mmCIF file of C-alpha atoms in Angstrom:
data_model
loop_
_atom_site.group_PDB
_atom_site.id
_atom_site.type_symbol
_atom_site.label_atom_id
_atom_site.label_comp_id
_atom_site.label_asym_id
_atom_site.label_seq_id
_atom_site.Cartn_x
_atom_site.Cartn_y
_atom_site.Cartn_z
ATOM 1 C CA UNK N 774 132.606 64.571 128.757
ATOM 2 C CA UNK N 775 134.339 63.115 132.108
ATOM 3 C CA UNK N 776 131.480 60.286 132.146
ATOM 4 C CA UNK N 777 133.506 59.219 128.982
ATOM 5 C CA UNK N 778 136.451 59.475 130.386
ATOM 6 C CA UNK N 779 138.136 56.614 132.675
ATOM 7 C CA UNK N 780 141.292 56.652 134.873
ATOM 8 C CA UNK N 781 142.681 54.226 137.109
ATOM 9 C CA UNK N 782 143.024 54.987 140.600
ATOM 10 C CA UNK N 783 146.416 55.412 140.967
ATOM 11 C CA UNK N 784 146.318 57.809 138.173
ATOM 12 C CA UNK N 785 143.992 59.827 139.697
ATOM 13 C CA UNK N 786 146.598 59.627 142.669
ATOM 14 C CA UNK N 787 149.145 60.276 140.896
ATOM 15 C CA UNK N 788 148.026 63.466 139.251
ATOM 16 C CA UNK N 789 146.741 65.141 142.065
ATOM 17 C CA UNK N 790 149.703 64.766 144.104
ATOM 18 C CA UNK N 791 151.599 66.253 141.396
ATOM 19 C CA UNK N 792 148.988 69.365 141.252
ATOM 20 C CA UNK N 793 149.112 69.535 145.222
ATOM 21 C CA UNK N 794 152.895 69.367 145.275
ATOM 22 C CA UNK N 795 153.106 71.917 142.487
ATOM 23 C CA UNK N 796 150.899 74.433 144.004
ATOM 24 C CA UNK N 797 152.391 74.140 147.586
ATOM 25 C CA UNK N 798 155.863 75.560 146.105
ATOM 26 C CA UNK N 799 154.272 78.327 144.527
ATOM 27 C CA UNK N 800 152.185 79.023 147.441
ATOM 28 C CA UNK N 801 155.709 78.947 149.527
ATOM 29 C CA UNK N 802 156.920 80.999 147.518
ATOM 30 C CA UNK N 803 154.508 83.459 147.263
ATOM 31 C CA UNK N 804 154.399 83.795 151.028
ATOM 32 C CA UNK N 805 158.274 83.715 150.836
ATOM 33 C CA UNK N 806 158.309 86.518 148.871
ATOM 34 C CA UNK N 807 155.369 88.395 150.991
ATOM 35 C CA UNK N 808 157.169 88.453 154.001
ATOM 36 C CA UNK N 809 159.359 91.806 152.994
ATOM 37 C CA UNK N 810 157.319 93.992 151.410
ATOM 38 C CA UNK N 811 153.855 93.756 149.983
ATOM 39 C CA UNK N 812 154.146 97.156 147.770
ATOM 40 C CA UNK N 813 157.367 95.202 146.244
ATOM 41 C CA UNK N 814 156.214 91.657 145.881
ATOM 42 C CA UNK N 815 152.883 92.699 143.693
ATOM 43 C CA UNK N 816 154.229 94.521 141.053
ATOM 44 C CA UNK N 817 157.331 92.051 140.948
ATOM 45 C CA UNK N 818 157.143 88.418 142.693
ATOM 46 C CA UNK N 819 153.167 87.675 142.491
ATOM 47 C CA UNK N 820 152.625 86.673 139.052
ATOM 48 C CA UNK N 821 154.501 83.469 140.696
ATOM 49 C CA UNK N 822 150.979 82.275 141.578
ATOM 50 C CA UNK N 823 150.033 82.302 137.895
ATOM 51 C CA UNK N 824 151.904 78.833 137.527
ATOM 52 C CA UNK N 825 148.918 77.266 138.520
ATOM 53 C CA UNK N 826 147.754 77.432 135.361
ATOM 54 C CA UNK N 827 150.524 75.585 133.840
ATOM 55 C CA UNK N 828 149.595 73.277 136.737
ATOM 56 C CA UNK N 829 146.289 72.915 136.500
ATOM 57 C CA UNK N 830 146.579 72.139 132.573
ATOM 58 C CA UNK N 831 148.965 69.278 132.742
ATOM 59 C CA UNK N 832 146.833 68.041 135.536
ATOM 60 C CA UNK N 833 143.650 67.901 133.456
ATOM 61 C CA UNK N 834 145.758 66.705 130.464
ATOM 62 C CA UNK N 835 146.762 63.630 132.374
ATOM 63 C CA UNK N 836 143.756 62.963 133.130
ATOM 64 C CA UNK N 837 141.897 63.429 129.736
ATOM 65 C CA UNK N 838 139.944 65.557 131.348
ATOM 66 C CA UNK N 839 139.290 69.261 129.730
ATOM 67 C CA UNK N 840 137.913 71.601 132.672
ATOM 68 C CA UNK N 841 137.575 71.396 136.930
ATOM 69 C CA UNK N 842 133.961 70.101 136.912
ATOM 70 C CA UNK N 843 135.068 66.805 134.999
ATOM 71 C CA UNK N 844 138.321 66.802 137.149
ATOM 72 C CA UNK N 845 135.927 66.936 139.919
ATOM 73 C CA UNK N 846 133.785 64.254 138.463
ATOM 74 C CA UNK N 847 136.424 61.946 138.532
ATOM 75 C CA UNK N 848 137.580 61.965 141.739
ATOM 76 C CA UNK N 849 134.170 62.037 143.307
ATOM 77 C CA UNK N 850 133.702 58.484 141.279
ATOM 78 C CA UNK N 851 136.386 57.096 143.545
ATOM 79 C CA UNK N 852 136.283 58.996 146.989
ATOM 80 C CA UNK N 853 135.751 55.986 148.543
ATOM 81 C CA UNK N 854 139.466 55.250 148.010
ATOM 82 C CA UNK N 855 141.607 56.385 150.628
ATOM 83 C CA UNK N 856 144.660 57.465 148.804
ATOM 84 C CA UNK N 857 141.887 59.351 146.313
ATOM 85 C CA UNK N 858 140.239 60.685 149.485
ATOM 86 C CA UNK N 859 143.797 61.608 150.898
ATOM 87 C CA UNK N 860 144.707 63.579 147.883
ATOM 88 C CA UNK N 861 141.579 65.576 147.250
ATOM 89 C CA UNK N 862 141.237 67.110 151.050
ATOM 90 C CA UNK N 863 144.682 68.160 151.026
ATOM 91 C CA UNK N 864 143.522 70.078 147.184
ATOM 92 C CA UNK N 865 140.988 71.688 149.061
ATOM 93 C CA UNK N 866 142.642 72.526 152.459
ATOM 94 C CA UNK N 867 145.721 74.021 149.820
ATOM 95 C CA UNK N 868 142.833 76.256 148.234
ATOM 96 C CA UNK N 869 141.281 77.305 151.297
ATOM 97 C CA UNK N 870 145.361 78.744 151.906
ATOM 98 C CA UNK N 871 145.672 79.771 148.488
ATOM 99 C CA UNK N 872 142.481 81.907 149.037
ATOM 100 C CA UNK N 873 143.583 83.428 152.544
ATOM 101 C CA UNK N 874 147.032 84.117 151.547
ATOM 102 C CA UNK N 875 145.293 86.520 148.404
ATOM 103 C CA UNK N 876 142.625 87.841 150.950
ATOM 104 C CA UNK N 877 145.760 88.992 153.246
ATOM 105 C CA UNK N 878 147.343 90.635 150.805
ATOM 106 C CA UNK N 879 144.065 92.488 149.828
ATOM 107 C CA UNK N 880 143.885 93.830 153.778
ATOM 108 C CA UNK N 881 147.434 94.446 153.644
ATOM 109 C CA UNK N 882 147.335 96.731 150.787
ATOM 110 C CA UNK N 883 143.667 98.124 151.298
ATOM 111 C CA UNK N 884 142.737 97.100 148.075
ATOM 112 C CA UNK N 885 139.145 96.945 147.401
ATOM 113 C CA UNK N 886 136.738 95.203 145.105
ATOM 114 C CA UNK N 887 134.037 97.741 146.045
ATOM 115 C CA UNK N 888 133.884 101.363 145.725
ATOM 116 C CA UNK N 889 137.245 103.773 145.000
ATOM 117 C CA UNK N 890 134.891 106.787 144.534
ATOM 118 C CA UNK N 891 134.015 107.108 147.865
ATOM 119 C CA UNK N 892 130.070 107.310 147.151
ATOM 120 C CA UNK N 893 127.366 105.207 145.978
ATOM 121 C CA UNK N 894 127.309 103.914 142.807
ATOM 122 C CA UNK N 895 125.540 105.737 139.878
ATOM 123 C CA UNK N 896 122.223 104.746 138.716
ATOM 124 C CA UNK N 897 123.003 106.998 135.577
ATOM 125 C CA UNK N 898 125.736 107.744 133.383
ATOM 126 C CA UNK N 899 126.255 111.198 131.569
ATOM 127 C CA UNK N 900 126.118 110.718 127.814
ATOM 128 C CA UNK N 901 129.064 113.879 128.011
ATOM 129 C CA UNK N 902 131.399 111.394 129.302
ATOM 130 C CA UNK N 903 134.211 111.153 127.456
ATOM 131 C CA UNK N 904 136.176 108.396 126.297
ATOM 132 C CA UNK N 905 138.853 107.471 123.772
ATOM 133 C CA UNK N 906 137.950 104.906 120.752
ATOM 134 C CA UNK N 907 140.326 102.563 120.153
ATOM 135 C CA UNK N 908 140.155 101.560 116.967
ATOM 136 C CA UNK N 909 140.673 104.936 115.792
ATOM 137 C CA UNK N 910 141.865 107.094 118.682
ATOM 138 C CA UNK N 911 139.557 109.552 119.031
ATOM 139 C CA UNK N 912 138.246 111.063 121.490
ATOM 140 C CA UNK N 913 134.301 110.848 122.130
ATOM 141 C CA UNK N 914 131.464 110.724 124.617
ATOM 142 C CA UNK N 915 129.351 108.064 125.533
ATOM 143 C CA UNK N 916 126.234 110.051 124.582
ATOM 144 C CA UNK N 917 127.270 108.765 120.914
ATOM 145 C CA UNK N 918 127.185 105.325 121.571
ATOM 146 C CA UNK N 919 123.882 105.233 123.616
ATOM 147 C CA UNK N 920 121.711 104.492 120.948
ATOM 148 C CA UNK N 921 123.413 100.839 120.757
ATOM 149 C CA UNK N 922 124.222 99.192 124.176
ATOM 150 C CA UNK N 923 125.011 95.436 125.931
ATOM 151 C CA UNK N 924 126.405 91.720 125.375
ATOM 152 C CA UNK N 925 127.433 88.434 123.672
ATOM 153 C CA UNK N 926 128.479 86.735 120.366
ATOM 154 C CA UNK N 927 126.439 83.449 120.543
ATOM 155 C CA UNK N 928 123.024 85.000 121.084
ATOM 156 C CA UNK N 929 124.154 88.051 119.459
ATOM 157 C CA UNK N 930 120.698 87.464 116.551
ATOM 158 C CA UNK N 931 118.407 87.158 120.224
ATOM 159 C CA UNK N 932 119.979 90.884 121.179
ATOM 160 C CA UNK N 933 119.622 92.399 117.849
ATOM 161 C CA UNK N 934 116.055 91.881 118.202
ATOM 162 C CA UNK N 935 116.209 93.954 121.281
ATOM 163 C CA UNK N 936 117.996 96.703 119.663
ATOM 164 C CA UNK N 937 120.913 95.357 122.190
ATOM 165 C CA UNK N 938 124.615 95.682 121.011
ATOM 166 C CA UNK N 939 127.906 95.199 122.860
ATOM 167 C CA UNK N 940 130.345 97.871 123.863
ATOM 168 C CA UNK N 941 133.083 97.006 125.704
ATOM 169 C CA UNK N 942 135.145 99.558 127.791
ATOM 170 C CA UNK N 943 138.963 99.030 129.240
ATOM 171 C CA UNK N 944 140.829 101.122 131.062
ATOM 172 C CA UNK N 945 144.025 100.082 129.047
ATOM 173 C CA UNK N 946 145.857 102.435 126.544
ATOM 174 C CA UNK N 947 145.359 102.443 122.555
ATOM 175 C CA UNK N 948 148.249 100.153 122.253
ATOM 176 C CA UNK N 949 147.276 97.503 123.863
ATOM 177 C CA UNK N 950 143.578 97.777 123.215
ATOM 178 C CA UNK N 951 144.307 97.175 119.711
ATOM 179 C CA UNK N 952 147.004 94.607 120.263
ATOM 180 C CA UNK N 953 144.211 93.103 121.782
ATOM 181 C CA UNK N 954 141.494 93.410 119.659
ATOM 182 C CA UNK N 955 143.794 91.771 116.735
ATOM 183 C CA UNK N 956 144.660 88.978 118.831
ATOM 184 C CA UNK N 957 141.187 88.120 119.682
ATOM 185 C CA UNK N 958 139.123 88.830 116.544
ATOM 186 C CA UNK N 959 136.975 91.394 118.955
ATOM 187 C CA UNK N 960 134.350 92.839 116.551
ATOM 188 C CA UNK N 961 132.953 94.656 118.752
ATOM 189 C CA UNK N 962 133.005 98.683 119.730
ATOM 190 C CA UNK N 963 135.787 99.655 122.572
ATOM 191 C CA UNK N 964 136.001 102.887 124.326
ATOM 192 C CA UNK N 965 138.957 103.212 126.321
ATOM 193 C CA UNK N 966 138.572 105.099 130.235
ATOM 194 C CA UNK N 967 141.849 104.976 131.435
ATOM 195 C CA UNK N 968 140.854 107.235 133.991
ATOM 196 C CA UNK N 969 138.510 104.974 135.173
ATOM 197 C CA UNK N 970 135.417 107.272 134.977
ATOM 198 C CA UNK N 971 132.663 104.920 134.199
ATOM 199 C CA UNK N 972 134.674 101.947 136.733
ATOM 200 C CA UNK N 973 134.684 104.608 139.704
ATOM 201 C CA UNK N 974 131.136 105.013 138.803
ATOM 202 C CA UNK N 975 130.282 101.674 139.507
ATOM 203 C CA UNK N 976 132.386 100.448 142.261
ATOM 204 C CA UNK N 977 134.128 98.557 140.393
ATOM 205 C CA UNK N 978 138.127 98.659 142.140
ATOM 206 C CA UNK N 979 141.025 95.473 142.264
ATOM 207 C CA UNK N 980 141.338 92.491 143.987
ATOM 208 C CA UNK N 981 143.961 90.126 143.997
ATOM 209 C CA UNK N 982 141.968 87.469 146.176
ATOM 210 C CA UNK N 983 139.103 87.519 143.085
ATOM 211 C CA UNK N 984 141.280 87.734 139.966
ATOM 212 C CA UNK N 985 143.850 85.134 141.692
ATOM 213 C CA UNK N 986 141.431 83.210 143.331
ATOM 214 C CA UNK N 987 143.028 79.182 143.508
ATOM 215 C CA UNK N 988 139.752 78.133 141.278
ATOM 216 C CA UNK N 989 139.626 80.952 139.082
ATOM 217 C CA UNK N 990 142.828 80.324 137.861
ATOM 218 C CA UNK N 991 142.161 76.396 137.590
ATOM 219 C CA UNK N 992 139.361 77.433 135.391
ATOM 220 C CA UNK N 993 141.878 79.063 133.243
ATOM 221 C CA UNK N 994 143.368 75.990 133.027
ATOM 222 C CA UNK N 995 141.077 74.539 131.061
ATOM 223 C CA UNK N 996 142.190 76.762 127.884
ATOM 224 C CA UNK N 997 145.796 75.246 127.935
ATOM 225 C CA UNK N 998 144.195 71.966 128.167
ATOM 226 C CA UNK N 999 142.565 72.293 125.001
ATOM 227 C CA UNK N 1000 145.348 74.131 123.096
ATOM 228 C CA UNK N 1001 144.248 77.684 123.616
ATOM 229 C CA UNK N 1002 146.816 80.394 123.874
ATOM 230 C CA UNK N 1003 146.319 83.659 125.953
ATOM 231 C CA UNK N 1004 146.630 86.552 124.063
ATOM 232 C CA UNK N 1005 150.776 87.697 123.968
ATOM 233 C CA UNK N 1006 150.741 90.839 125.164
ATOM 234 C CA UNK N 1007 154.052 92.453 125.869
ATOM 235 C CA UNK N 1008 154.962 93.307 129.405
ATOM 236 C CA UNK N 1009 155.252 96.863 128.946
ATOM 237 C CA UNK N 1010 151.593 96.957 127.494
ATOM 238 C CA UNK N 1011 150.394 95.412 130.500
ATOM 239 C CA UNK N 1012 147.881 97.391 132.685
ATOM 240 C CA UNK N 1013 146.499 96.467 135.854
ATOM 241 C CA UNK N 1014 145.527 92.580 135.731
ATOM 242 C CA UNK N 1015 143.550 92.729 139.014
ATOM 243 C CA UNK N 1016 141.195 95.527 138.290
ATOM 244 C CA UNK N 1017 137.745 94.346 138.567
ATOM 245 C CA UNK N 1018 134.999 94.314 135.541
ATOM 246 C CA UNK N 1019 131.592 94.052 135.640
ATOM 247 C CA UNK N 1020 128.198 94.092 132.747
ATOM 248 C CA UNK N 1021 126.143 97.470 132.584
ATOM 249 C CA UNK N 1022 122.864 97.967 130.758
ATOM 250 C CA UNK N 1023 122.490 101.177 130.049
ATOM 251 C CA UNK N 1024 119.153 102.837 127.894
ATOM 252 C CA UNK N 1025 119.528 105.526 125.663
ATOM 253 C CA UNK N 1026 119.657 108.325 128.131
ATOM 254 C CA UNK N 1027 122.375 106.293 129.830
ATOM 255 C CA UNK N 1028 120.019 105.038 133.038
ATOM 256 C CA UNK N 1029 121.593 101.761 134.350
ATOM 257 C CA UNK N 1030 118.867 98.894 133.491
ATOM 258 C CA UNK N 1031 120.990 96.127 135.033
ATOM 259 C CA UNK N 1032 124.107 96.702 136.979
ATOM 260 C CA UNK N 1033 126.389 93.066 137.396
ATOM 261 C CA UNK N 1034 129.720 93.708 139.592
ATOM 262 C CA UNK N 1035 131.746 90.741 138.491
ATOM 263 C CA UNK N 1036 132.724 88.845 141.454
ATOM 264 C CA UNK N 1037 135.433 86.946 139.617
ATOM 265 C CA UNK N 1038 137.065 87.266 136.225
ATOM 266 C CA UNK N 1039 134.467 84.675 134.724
ATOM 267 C CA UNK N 1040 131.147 85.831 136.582
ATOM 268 C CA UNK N 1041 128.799 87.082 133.611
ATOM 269 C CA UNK N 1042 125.233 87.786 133.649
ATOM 270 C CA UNK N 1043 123.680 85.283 131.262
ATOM 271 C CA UNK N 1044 121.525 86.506 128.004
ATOM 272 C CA UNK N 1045 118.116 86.238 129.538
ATOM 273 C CA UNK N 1046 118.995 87.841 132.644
ATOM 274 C CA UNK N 1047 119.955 90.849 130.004
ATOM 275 C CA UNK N 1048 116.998 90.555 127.918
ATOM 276 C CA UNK N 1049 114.928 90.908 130.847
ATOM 277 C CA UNK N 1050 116.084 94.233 132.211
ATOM 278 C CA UNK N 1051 115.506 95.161 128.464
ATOM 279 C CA UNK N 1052 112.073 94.209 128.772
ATOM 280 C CA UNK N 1053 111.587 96.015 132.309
ATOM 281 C CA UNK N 1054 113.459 99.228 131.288
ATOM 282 C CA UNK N 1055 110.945 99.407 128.431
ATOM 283 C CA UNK N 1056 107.350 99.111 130.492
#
């Protein structure tokens, strides 16, 4: 816990101007490489960003420190200091920059994180839809999974008890999906939509500003802090990193209980927000 932990001052100094400098050049660069073209520098030039969270875990490392909140903790201990205090406005005037330079390049290529299909989202989803499973690559419709539905590992015993199960749905192809699934132990159903039926259906579209955002990425910091590698996917298997995601309820007839747009890769609805739409969707 950062109440636990204790730096000196000029530590604290030290490692943030180190972060600052750090994310300044990429942020340079980024813009650097904005300046041409937009449609070139996506696909190509802004992954550069994603060095911040190389940055971000050598920062927390030197500091003993295992997340932002107890990064945060620490410095807040010794704002009063005026090199401290120096170093910490110029971290948030660089992430207020970080975050406008993403939200430009959202206008710039009218991407949205709201709707693609044009219309408002569905309050229902056809059980006919079809989708692709991708553990054994076969096709199949929702309808056959409808009689399961919902989320998460460490209260998976409190879902049960709702008749609640998990089903996750990607957009990726089989490859990858089970690439991924081996790398991350997932024991859980995945259809694969890589038409992007059931996203169009809820709004769901990309956003660089959201998936790049300067404290999302600090956040995954925190993994290489600890020791925790990323699943290795190989570049040609990689789909579209800045497609949103979001948590549906759905009942058995495939009505939408609880609809939760993720506003940023980490935003999840918690368990009891979930078992409550159960509840509701049953009276």
């Amino acid at each position: 816990m950062a109440e636990d932990v204790a730096v000196s001052e000029d530590t604290l100094i030290h490692s943030l101007t180190l972060l600052v400098n750090w994310s300044k050049v990429l942020l340079k660069e980024a813009k650097k490489d904005a300046e041409g073209s937009l449609e070139d520098f996506v696909p190509h030039k802004i992954s550069t960003l994603f060095g911040l969270i190389t940055a971000g875990a050598d920062f927390y490392k030197s500091l003993g420190v295992k997340k932002l909140s107890e990064a945060e903790a620490l410095w807040q201990k010794s704002y009063q200091h005026a090199g401290v205090r120096e170093q910490v406005e110029e971290l948030l005037q660089l992430e207020t920059e970080w975050d406008s330079f993403l939200e430009d390049v959202d206008r710039g290529l009218q991407t949205t994180d709201r709707q693609l299909s044009g219309k408002q989202t569905v309050d229902r989803l056809s059980p006919d839809t079809e989708l692709t499973d991708a553990r054994s690559g076969k096709s199949v419709t929702l309808g056959q999974y409808l009689d399961h539905v919902a989320e998460l590992e460490e209260s998976q015993a409190l879902l049960d008890a709702r008749s609640v199960k998990v089903l996750v749905v990607s957009f990726g192809g089989l490859e990858g999906a089970k690439l991924w699934m081996e790398q991350t132990g997932c024991a859980y159903d995945m259809l694969l939509d890589p038409q992007r039926k059931i996203y169009r259906s809820f709004g769901l579209g990309s956003s660089y500003a959201k998936v790049m955002k300067f404290r999302c990425l600090l956040q995954y910091s925190g993994y290489g802090a600890v020791g925790i590698d990323f699943p290795d996917v190989p570049p040609r298997l990689m789909e579209d990193l800045y497609q949103m995601g979001g948590d549906f309820l759905l009942d058995g007839t495939g009505k939408v209980l609880l609809s939760h747009p993720s506003k940023n890769p980490h935003d999840r609805p918690n368990v009891d927000k979930i078992l409550q739409a159960v509840m509701l969707g049953k009276l």
